[in-house]
PDB file of C-alpha atoms and ligand atoms in Angstrom:
ATOM      1  CA  MET A   1     -10.592  -4.891 -22.468  1.00  0.00           C
ATOM      2  CA  LYS A   2     -11.250  -1.900 -20.408  1.00  0.00           C
ATOM      3  CA  LYS A   3      -8.369  -0.954 -17.971  1.00  0.00           C
ATOM      4  CA  ILE A   4      -8.815  -0.833 -14.092  1.00  0.00           C
ATOM      5  CA  ALA A   5      -6.499   0.712 -11.827  1.00  0.00           C
ATOM      6  CA  ILE A   6      -6.860   0.064  -8.237  1.00  0.00           C
ATOM      7  CA  LEU A   7      -5.198   2.512  -5.418  1.00  0.00           C
ATOM      8  CA  SER A   8      -5.096   0.594  -2.290  1.00  0.00           C
ATOM      9  CA  GLY A   9      -4.210   1.714   1.216  1.00  0.00           C
ATOM     10  CA  ALA A  10      -4.203   0.183   4.713  1.00  0.00           C
ATOM     11  CA  GLY A  11      -7.906  -0.069   5.010  1.00  0.00           C
ATOM     12  CA  ILE A  12      -8.089  -3.028   2.488  1.00  0.00           C
ATOM     13  CA  SER A  13      -6.050  -5.206   4.920  1.00  0.00           C
ATOM     14  CA  ALA A  14      -7.953  -3.890   7.916  1.00  0.00           C
ATOM     15  CA  GLU A  15     -10.289  -6.777   7.611  1.00  0.00           C
ATOM     16  CA  SER A  16      -7.347  -9.338   7.436  1.00  0.00           C
ATOM     17  CA  GLY A  17      -6.346  -8.075  11.019  1.00  0.00           C
ATOM     18  CA  ILE A  18      -3.674  -5.483   9.971  1.00  0.00           C
ATOM     19  CA  LYS A  19      -3.924  -2.060  11.664  1.00  0.00           C
ATOM     20  CA  THR A  20      -4.382   1.011   9.719  1.00  0.00           C
ATOM     21  CA  PHE A  21      -2.023   4.060  10.365  1.00  0.00           C
ATOM     22  CA  ARG A  22      -4.593   6.861  10.950  1.00  0.00           C
ATOM     23  CA  ASP A  23      -7.596   5.343  12.434  1.00  0.00           C
ATOM     24  CA  SER A  24      -8.330   5.976  16.376  1.00  0.00           C
ATOM     25  CA  ASP A  25      -6.452   2.208  17.093  1.00  0.00           C
ATOM     26  CA  GLY A  26      -3.915   2.705  14.076  1.00  0.00           C
ATOM     27  CA  LEU A  27      -0.349   2.362  14.260  1.00  0.00           C
ATOM     28  CA  TRP A  28       0.374   6.106  14.397  1.00  0.00           C
ATOM     29  CA  GLU A  29      -1.455   6.088  17.679  1.00  0.00           C
ATOM     30  CA  ASN A  30       1.237   4.163  19.555  1.00  0.00           C
ATOM     31  CA  TYR A  31       4.372   5.061  17.547  1.00  0.00           C
ATOM     32  CA  ARG A  32       5.477   8.452  16.364  1.00  0.00           C
ATOM     33  CA  VAL A  33       6.171   8.663  12.593  1.00  0.00           C
ATOM     34  CA  GLU A  34       9.311  10.697  13.207  1.00  0.00           C
ATOM     35  CA  GLU A  35      10.479   8.077  15.111  1.00  0.00           C
ATOM     36  CA  VAL A  36      10.104   4.846  12.926  1.00  0.00           C
ATOM     37  CA  ALA A  37       8.842   6.068   9.248  1.00  0.00           C
ATOM     38  CA  THR A  38      11.533   8.833   8.287  1.00  0.00           C
ATOM     39  CA  ILE A  39      14.902   8.463   6.684  1.00  0.00           C
ATOM     40  CA  ASP A  40      16.337  10.817   9.194  1.00  0.00           C
ATOM     41  CA  ALA A  41      15.066   8.273  11.981  1.00  0.00           C
ATOM     42  CA  TRP A  42      17.226   5.556  10.267  1.00  0.00           C
ATOM     43  CA  TYR A  43      20.245   7.231  10.625  1.00  0.00           C
ATOM     44  CA  ARG A  44      19.367   8.446  14.317  1.00  0.00           C
ATOM     45  CA  ASN A  45      18.199   4.932  15.607  1.00  0.00           C
ATOM     46  CA  PRO A  46      18.649   2.099  13.028  1.00  0.00           C
ATOM     47  CA  ASP A  47      17.949  -0.597  15.706  1.00  0.00           C
ATOM     48  CA  LEU A  48      14.737   0.971  16.936  1.00  0.00           C
ATOM     49  CA  MET A  49      13.566   1.022  13.004  1.00  0.00           C
ATOM     50  CA  THR A  50      14.744  -2.284  12.209  1.00  0.00           C
ATOM     51  CA  ASP A  51      12.744  -3.696  15.541  1.00  0.00           C
ATOM     52  CA  PHE A  52       9.703  -1.796  14.425  1.00  0.00           C
ATOM     53  CA  TYR A  53       9.691  -3.474  10.817  1.00  0.00           C
ATOM     54  CA  ASN A  54      10.796  -6.679  12.152  1.00  0.00           C
ATOM     55  CA  ALA A  55       7.483  -6.757  14.184  1.00  0.00           C
ATOM     56  CA  ARG A  56       5.469  -5.452  11.165  1.00  0.00           C
ATOM     57  CA  ARG A  57       6.988  -8.344   9.053  1.00  0.00           C
ATOM     58  CA  ALA A  58       6.153 -10.945  11.809  1.00  0.00           C
ATOM     59  CA  GLU A  59       2.646  -9.943  11.901  1.00  0.00           C
ATOM     60  CA  LEU A  60       2.116 -10.581   8.373  1.00  0.00           C
ATOM     61  CA  GLU A  61       3.102 -14.041   8.437  1.00  0.00           C
ATOM     62  CA  HIS A  62      -0.167 -15.328   9.417  1.00  0.00           C
ATOM     63  CA  ALA A  63      -2.396 -12.744   7.609  1.00  0.00           C
ATOM     64  CA  LYS A  64      -4.496 -13.903   4.806  1.00  0.00           C
ATOM     65  CA  PRO A  65      -6.107 -11.987   2.159  1.00  0.00           C
ATOM     66  CA  ASN A  66      -9.758 -10.964   2.686  1.00  0.00           C
ATOM     67  CA  ASP A  67     -12.556 -10.956   0.278  1.00  0.00           C
ATOM     68  CA  ALA A  68     -11.667  -7.471  -0.974  1.00  0.00           C
ATOM     69  CA  HIS A  69      -8.341  -8.637  -1.969  1.00  0.00           C
ATOM     70  CA  LEU A  70      -9.603 -11.367  -3.760  1.00  0.00           C
ATOM     71  CA  LEU A  71     -12.289  -9.684  -5.699  1.00  0.00           C
ATOM     72  CA  VAL A  72      -9.499  -7.267  -6.881  1.00  0.00           C
ATOM     73  CA  ALA A  73      -7.655 -10.211  -8.160  1.00  0.00           C
ATOM     74  CA  LYS A  74     -10.982 -11.668  -9.614  1.00  0.00           C
ATOM     75  CA  LEU A  75     -11.523  -8.520 -11.641  1.00  0.00           C
ATOM     76  CA  GLU A  76      -8.656  -9.734 -14.197  1.00  0.00           C
ATOM     77  CA  GLU A  77     -11.342 -12.170 -15.684  1.00  0.00           C
ATOM     78  CA  HIS A  78     -12.893  -9.171 -16.970  1.00  0.00           C
ATOM     79  CA  PHE A  79     -10.626  -6.486 -17.138  1.00  0.00           C
ATOM     80  CA  GLU A  80      -7.134  -5.522 -17.610  1.00  0.00           C
ATOM     81  CA  VAL A  81      -5.805  -4.440 -13.813  1.00  0.00           C
ATOM     82  CA  THR A  82      -3.207  -2.765 -12.284  1.00  0.00           C
ATOM     83  CA  VAL A  83      -3.092  -2.787  -8.490  1.00  0.00           C
ATOM     84  CA  ILE A  84      -0.967   0.314  -7.148  1.00  0.00           C
ATOM     85  CA  THR A  85      -1.005  -0.191  -3.242  1.00  0.00           C
ATOM     86  CA  GLN A  86       0.728   1.697  -0.650  1.00  0.00           C
ATOM     87  CA  ASN A  87       0.707  -1.231   1.572  1.00  0.00           C
ATOM     88  CA  ILE A  88       3.757  -3.169   2.295  1.00  0.00           C
ATOM     89  CA  ASP A  89       1.983  -6.338   3.100  1.00  0.00           C
ATOM     90  CA  ASN A  90       1.849  -9.150   0.442  1.00  0.00           C
ATOM     91  CA  LEU A  91      -1.803  -9.700   0.505  1.00  0.00           C
ATOM     92  CA  HIS A  92      -2.619  -8.764  -3.149  1.00  0.00           C
ATOM     93  CA  GLU A  93       0.071 -11.150  -3.958  1.00  0.00           C
ATOM     94  CA  GLN A  94      -1.489 -13.818  -1.969  1.00  0.00           C
ATOM     95  CA  ALA A  95      -4.992 -13.100  -3.595  1.00  0.00           C
ATOM     96  CA  GLY A  96      -3.491 -13.933  -7.054  1.00  0.00           C
ATOM     97  CA  SER A  97      -3.365 -10.211  -8.365  1.00  0.00           C
ATOM     98  CA  SER A  98      -0.604 -10.363 -11.278  1.00  0.00           C
ATOM     99  CA  ASN A  99       0.235  -6.847 -11.859  1.00  0.00           C
ATOM    100  CA  ILE A 100       1.123  -4.908  -8.538  1.00  0.00           C
ATOM    101  CA  ILE A 101       2.905  -1.572  -8.054  1.00  0.00           C
ATOM    102  CA  HIS A 102       4.195  -1.266  -4.557  1.00  0.00           C
ATOM    103  CA  LEU A 103       4.657   2.649  -3.886  1.00  0.00           C
ATOM    104  CA  HIS A 104       5.810   2.255  -0.380  1.00  0.00           C
ATOM    105  CA  GLY A 105       7.962  -0.908  -0.711  1.00  0.00           C
ATOM    106  CA  GLU A 106       7.612  -4.378   0.815  1.00  0.00           C
ATOM    107  CA  ALA A 107       7.894  -5.671   4.219  1.00  0.00           C
ATOM    108  CA  THR A 108       9.228  -8.994   3.165  1.00  0.00           C
ATOM    109  CA  LYS A 109      12.295  -7.546   1.475  1.00  0.00           C
ATOM    110  CA  ALA A 110      15.423  -5.908   2.470  1.00  0.00           C
ATOM    111  CA  CYS A 111      17.855  -3.897   0.937  1.00  0.00           C
ATOM    112  CA  SER A 112      21.230  -2.113   1.715  1.00  0.00           C
ATOM    113  CA  GLU A 113      21.073   1.523   3.506  1.00  0.00           C
ATOM    114  CA  ASN A 114      23.170   2.981   1.015  1.00  0.00           C
ATOM    115  CA  GLY A 115      21.123   3.510  -2.367  1.00  0.00           C
ATOM    116  CA  LYS A 116      18.513   0.607  -1.602  1.00  0.00           C
ATOM    117  CA  ARG A 117      20.809  -1.916  -3.639  1.00  0.00           C
ATOM    118  CA  PHE A 118      20.920  -5.533  -3.220  1.00  0.00           C
ATOM    119  CA  VAL A 119      17.170  -5.934  -2.820  1.00  0.00           C
ATOM    120  CA  GLN A 120      16.337  -9.430  -1.628  1.00  0.00           C
ATOM    121  CA  ASP A 121      13.401 -11.423  -0.246  1.00  0.00           C
ATOM    122  CA  ILE A 122      13.722 -12.365   3.348  1.00  0.00           C
ATOM    123  CA  GLY A 123      10.361 -13.624   3.908  1.00  0.00           C
ATOM    124  CA  TYR A 124       9.046 -13.367   7.611  1.00  0.00           C
ATOM    125  CA  ARG A 125      12.349 -13.458   9.389  1.00  0.00           C
ATOM    126  CA  PRO A 126      13.574 -10.559  11.236  1.00  0.00           C
ATOM    127  CA  ILE A 127      16.731  -8.528  10.019  1.00  0.00           C
ATOM    128  CA  GLY A 128      19.727  -8.674  12.320  1.00  0.00           C
ATOM    129  CA  TYR A 129      21.236  -5.278  13.625  1.00  0.00           C
ATOM    130  CA  ASP A 130      24.688  -6.415  12.157  1.00  0.00           C
ATOM    131  CA  GLU A 131      23.404  -7.790   9.087  1.00  0.00           C
ATOM    132  CA  LYS A 132      25.239  -6.442   5.968  1.00  0.00           C
ATOM    133  CA  THR A 133      24.543  -6.461   2.096  1.00  0.00           C
ATOM    134  CA  PRO A 134      27.235  -7.893  -0.241  1.00  0.00           C
ATOM    135  CA  ASP A 135      28.673  -4.001  -0.409  1.00  0.00           C
ATOM    136  CA  GLY A 136      29.414  -4.181   3.482  1.00  0.00           C
ATOM    137  CA  ALA A 137      26.565  -1.744   4.059  1.00  0.00           C
ATOM    138  CA  ARG A 138      23.989  -2.142   6.767  1.00  0.00           C
ATOM    139  CA  MET A 139      20.816  -4.085   5.837  1.00  0.00           C
ATOM    140  CA  ARG A 140      17.582  -2.208   5.976  1.00  0.00           C
ATOM    141  CA  PRO A 141      13.828  -2.881   5.334  1.00  0.00           C
ATOM    142  CA  PHE A 142      12.830  -2.161   1.847  1.00  0.00           C
ATOM    143  CA  ILE A 143      10.603   0.375   2.691  1.00  0.00           C
ATOM    144  CA  VAL A 144       9.939   4.070   1.186  1.00  0.00           C
ATOM    145  CA  TRP A 145      10.286   6.375   4.190  1.00  0.00           C
ATOM    146  CA  PHE A 146       9.186   9.928   4.619  1.00  0.00           C
ATOM    147  CA  GLY A 147      11.911  12.008   3.056  1.00  0.00           C
ATOM    148  CA  GLU A 148      12.667   9.383   0.445  1.00  0.00           C
ATOM    149  CA  ASP A 149      12.009   9.228  -3.372  1.00  0.00           C
ATOM    150  CA  VAL A 150       8.882   7.024  -4.362  1.00  0.00           C
ATOM    151  CA  PRO A 151      10.667   5.127  -7.442  1.00  0.00           C
ATOM    152  CA  ARG A 152       7.570   3.529  -8.745  1.00  0.00           C
ATOM    153  CA  LEU A 153       5.590   6.713  -8.615  1.00  0.00           C
ATOM    154  CA  SER A 154       5.907   7.124 -12.419  1.00  0.00           C
ATOM    155  CA  ASP A 155       4.704   3.580 -12.852  1.00  0.00           C
ATOM    156  CA  GLY A 156       1.477   4.243 -10.992  1.00  0.00           C
ATOM    157  CA  ALA A 157       0.882   7.650 -12.837  1.00  0.00           C
ATOM    158  CA  HIS A 158       1.218   5.741 -15.969  1.00  0.00           C
ATOM    159  CA  ALA A 159      -1.292   3.173 -15.100  1.00  0.00           C
ATOM    160  CA  VAL A 160      -3.763   5.708 -13.627  1.00  0.00           C
ATOM    161  CA  GLU A 161      -3.541   7.900 -17.015  1.00  0.00           C
ATOM    162  CA  GLN A 162      -4.147   4.759 -19.111  1.00  0.00           C
ATOM    163  CA  CYS A 163      -7.395   3.475 -16.809  1.00  0.00           C
ATOM    164  CA  ASP A 164     -11.126   3.670 -17.623  1.00  0.00           C
ATOM    165  CA  ILE A 165     -11.914   2.685 -13.959  1.00  0.00           C
ATOM    166  CA  LEU A 166     -10.119   4.160 -10.930  1.00  0.00           C
ATOM    167  CA  ILE A 167     -10.996   2.354  -7.667  1.00  0.00           C
ATOM    168  CA  ILE A 168      -9.676   4.135  -4.587  1.00  0.00           C
ATOM    169  CA  ILE A 169      -9.885   1.628  -1.691  1.00  0.00           C
ATOM    170  CA  GLY A 170      -9.190   1.910   2.203  1.00  0.00           C
ATOM    171  CA  THR A 171      -6.888   5.044   1.940  1.00  0.00           C
ATOM    172  CA  SER A 172      -7.132   8.388   3.674  1.00  0.00           C
ATOM    173  CA  LEU A 173      -5.623  10.114   0.987  1.00  0.00           C
ATOM    174  CA  ASN A 174      -3.447  11.986   3.361  1.00  0.00           C
ATOM    175  CA  VAL A 175       0.037  11.003   2.154  1.00  0.00           C
ATOM    176  CA  TYR A 176       1.425  12.629  -1.079  1.00  0.00           C
ATOM    177  CA  PRO A 177       2.559  11.966  -3.613  1.00  0.00           C
ATOM    178  CA  ALA A 178       0.599   8.768  -3.817  1.00  0.00           C
ATOM    179  CA  ALA A 179      -2.554  10.673  -2.801  1.00  0.00           C
ATOM    180  CA  GLY A 180      -2.147  12.861  -5.814  1.00  0.00           C
ATOM    181  CA  LEU A 181      -2.409   9.897  -8.571  1.00  0.00           C
ATOM    182  CA  LEU A 182      -5.910  10.138  -8.693  1.00  0.00           C
ATOM    183  CA  TYR A 183      -5.536  13.283 -10.561  1.00  0.00           C
ATOM    184  CA  TYR A 184      -3.743  11.441 -13.385  1.00  0.00           C
ATOM    185  CA  ALA A 185      -7.080   9.877 -14.229  1.00  0.00           C
ATOM    186  CA  PRO A 186      -8.233  11.034 -17.601  1.00  0.00           C
ATOM    187  CA  SER A 187     -11.590  12.953 -17.970  1.00  0.00           C
ATOM    188  CA  HIS A 188     -13.475  10.021 -19.099  1.00  0.00           C
ATOM    189  CA  CYS A 189     -12.366   7.793 -16.154  1.00  0.00           C
ATOM    190  CA  GLN A 190     -15.153   6.504 -13.710  1.00  0.00           C
ATOM    191  CA  ILE A 191     -13.539   6.937 -10.178  1.00  0.00           C
ATOM    192  CA  TYR A 192     -15.177   4.804  -7.291  1.00  0.00           C
ATOM    193  CA  VAL A 193     -14.048   5.334  -3.687  1.00  0.00           C
ATOM    194  CA  ILE A 194     -14.568   2.647  -1.162  1.00  0.00           C
ATOM    195  CA  ASP A 195     -14.206   3.610   2.746  1.00  0.00           C
ATOM    196  CA  PRO A 196     -16.279   3.533   5.844  1.00  0.00           C
ATOM    197  CA  LYS A 197     -15.398   6.865   6.720  1.00  0.00           C
ATOM    198  CA  GLU A 198     -15.085  10.266   4.762  1.00  0.00           C
ATOM    199  CA  VAL A 199     -11.773  10.662   3.082  1.00  0.00           C
ATOM    200  CA  GLN A 200      -9.952  13.870   1.984  1.00  0.00           C
ATOM    201  CA  PRO A 201     -11.893  16.150  -0.206  1.00  0.00           C
ATOM    202  CA  ILE A 202     -11.385  15.192  -3.907  1.00  0.00           C
ATOM    203  CA  SER A 203     -11.766  17.971  -6.470  1.00  0.00           C
ATOM    204  CA  ARG A 204     -13.411  15.406  -9.033  1.00  0.00           C
ATOM    205  CA  ASP A 205     -16.353  13.778  -9.442  1.00  0.00           C
ATOM    206  CA  VAL A 206     -16.349  10.282  -7.709  1.00  0.00           C
ATOM    207  CA  HIS A 207     -18.863   7.503  -6.795  1.00  0.00           C
ATOM    208  CA  PHE A 208     -18.565   7.123  -2.866  1.00  0.00           C
ATOM    209  CA  ILE A 209     -19.237   3.906  -1.648  1.00  0.00           C
ATOM    210  CA  LYS A 210     -19.463   4.232   2.173  1.00  0.00           C
ATOM    211  CA  LYS A 211     -18.694   0.595   3.241  1.00  0.00           C
ATOM    212  CA  LYS A 212     -15.870  -1.539   4.592  1.00  0.00           C
ATOM    213  CA  ALA A 213     -13.394  -2.900   2.070  1.00  0.00           C
ATOM    214  CA  THR A 214     -14.993  -6.458   1.812  1.00  0.00           C
ATOM    215  CA  GLU A 215     -18.808  -5.428   1.462  1.00  0.00           C
ATOM    216  CA  GLY A 216     -17.994  -2.323  -0.750  1.00  0.00           C
ATOM    217  CA  MET A 217     -15.831  -4.253  -3.196  1.00  0.00           C
ATOM    218  CA  ARG A 218     -18.409  -6.885  -3.425  1.00  0.00           C
ATOM    219  CA  GLU A 219     -21.073  -4.519  -4.703  1.00  0.00           C
ATOM    220  CA  LEU A 220     -18.854  -2.994  -7.088  1.00  0.00           C
ATOM    221  CA  TYR A 221     -17.504  -6.065  -8.360  1.00  0.00           C
ATOM    222  CA  ASP A 222     -21.319  -7.112  -8.827  1.00  0.00           C
ATOM    223  CA  MET A 223     -21.860  -3.614 -10.810  1.00  0.00           C
ATOM    224  CA  LEU A 224     -18.823  -3.706 -12.869  1.00  0.00           C
ATOM    225  CA  CYS A 225     -19.016  -7.229 -13.958  1.00  0.00           C
ATOM    226  CA  SER A 226     -22.874  -7.191 -14.762  1.00  0.00           C
ATOM    227  CA  GLN A 227     -22.571  -4.214 -17.081  1.00  0.00           C
TER     228      GLN A 227
HETATM  229  N1  APR B   1     -12.371  -1.159   4.684  1.00  0.00           N
HETATM  230  C1  APR B   1     -12.112  -0.001   4.134  1.00  0.00           C
HETATM  231  N2  APR B   1     -11.620   0.835   4.592  1.00  0.00           N
HETATM  232  C2  APR B   1     -11.075   1.167   5.861  1.00  0.00           C
HETATM  233  C3  APR B   1     -11.405  -0.008   6.599  1.00  0.00           C
HETATM  234  C4  APR B   1     -12.019  -1.068   6.069  1.00  0.00           C
HETATM  235  N3  APR B   1     -12.321  -2.310   6.831  1.00  0.00           N
HETATM  236  N4  APR B   1     -10.813   0.041   7.817  1.00  0.00           N
HETATM  237  C5  APR B   1     -10.402   1.524   7.725  1.00  0.00           C
HETATM  238  N5  APR B   1     -10.547   1.942   6.539  1.00  0.00           N
HETATM  239  C6  APR B   1     -10.060   3.205   5.963  1.00  0.00           C
HETATM  240  C7  APR B   1      -9.775   4.520   7.179  1.00  0.00           C
HETATM  241  O1  APR B   1     -11.168   4.959   7.142  1.00  0.00           O
HETATM  242  C8  APR B   1      -8.919   5.299   6.272  1.00  0.00           C
HETATM  243  O2  APR B   1      -9.543   5.960   5.350  1.00  0.00           O
HETATM  244  O3  APR B   1      -8.562   3.152   5.681  1.00  0.00           O
HETATM  245  C9  APR B   1      -8.147   4.188   5.462  1.00  0.00           C
HETATM  246  C10 APR B   1      -6.624   4.207   5.995  1.00  0.00           C
HETATM  247  O4  APR B   1      -5.846   5.237   6.247  1.00  0.00           O
HETATM  248  P1  APR B   1      -4.655   5.468   6.727  1.00  0.00           P
HETATM  249  O5  APR B   1      -4.522   4.733   7.933  1.00  0.00           O
HETATM  250  O6  APR B   1      -4.071   6.960   6.459  1.00  0.00           O
HETATM  251  O7  APR B   1      -3.701   4.579   5.602  1.00  0.00           O
HETATM  252  P2  APR B   1      -3.065   4.947   4.308  1.00  0.00           P
HETATM  253  O8  APR B   1      -3.783   5.812   3.505  1.00  0.00           O
HETATM  254  O9  APR B   1      -3.014   3.574   3.574  1.00  0.00           O
HETATM  255  O10 APR B   1      -1.932   5.593   4.508  1.00  0.00           O
HETATM  256  C11 APR B   1      -0.954   6.089   3.576  1.00  0.00           C
HETATM  257  O11 APR B   1       0.747   6.515   5.222  1.00  0.00           O
HETATM  258  O12 APR B   1       1.989   6.263   7.150  1.00  0.00           O
HETATM  259  C12 APR B   1       1.999   6.347   5.796  1.00  0.00           C
HETATM  260  O13 APR B   1       3.309   5.004   4.406  1.00  0.00           O
HETATM  261  C13 APR B   1       2.043   4.784   5.255  1.00  0.00           C
HETATM  262  O14 APR B   1       1.210   3.703   3.029  1.00  0.00           O
HETATM  263  C14 APR B   1       0.863   4.425   4.323  1.00  0.00           C
HETATM  264  C15 APR B   1       0.573   5.725   3.790  1.00  0.00           C
END
């Protein structure tokens, strides 16, 4: 079976009603990254960060996967698929994908602020300001913030190194090291980029599908599965 790696970003979940980060109505229009998405900000104002991620988690409770997530999952009928996502939502899981690497953490999990230990599922409930993990540390969202290591990066790189087809969908490719994963693709790999807008220049040959995720993924699914 041929291997497919998917590198997804916020755009794949846009049609499920979740805001992207850098579009004109994106999250970073209303919040400053330096206040809600960096490790220094956590130590400066953990209550604000707790509120921000409590709100993100609550928004996810009623979100449903769209056809792009569902088609990514359906690719498993024909290919060996690894989903590498920058998203903290659980829509790839809800769609039925079985092999998912979350590069930037997961909204429905919490952990200890010292060393990200005691990772636990918390579903959609808020984290309290005074909640502690069993080691007595403050509980924090299980998110990879700017300034932190990306522990699953090497798993993502391994999946891309092995793949025959790489599908990049709904990411502006602004954020490293995630954006650099595409350069691990072997030379024989076919690379497809699905996005309604231009993304960062890519110094590899790619097939660009300038469409929204659901439409672009339908077109690509039909093409790959008829070959
Ligand atoms: N279908 C496909 N792509 C879309 C759609 C759609 N319906 N709507 C928007 N997009 C595209 C945008 O054109 C853009 O290229 O999705 C991309 C979203 O880019 P960003 O907002 O930068 O999101 P992403 O690339 O996932 O951000 C990476 O940045 O702030 C951090 O940690 C956060 O994981 C995130 C990382």
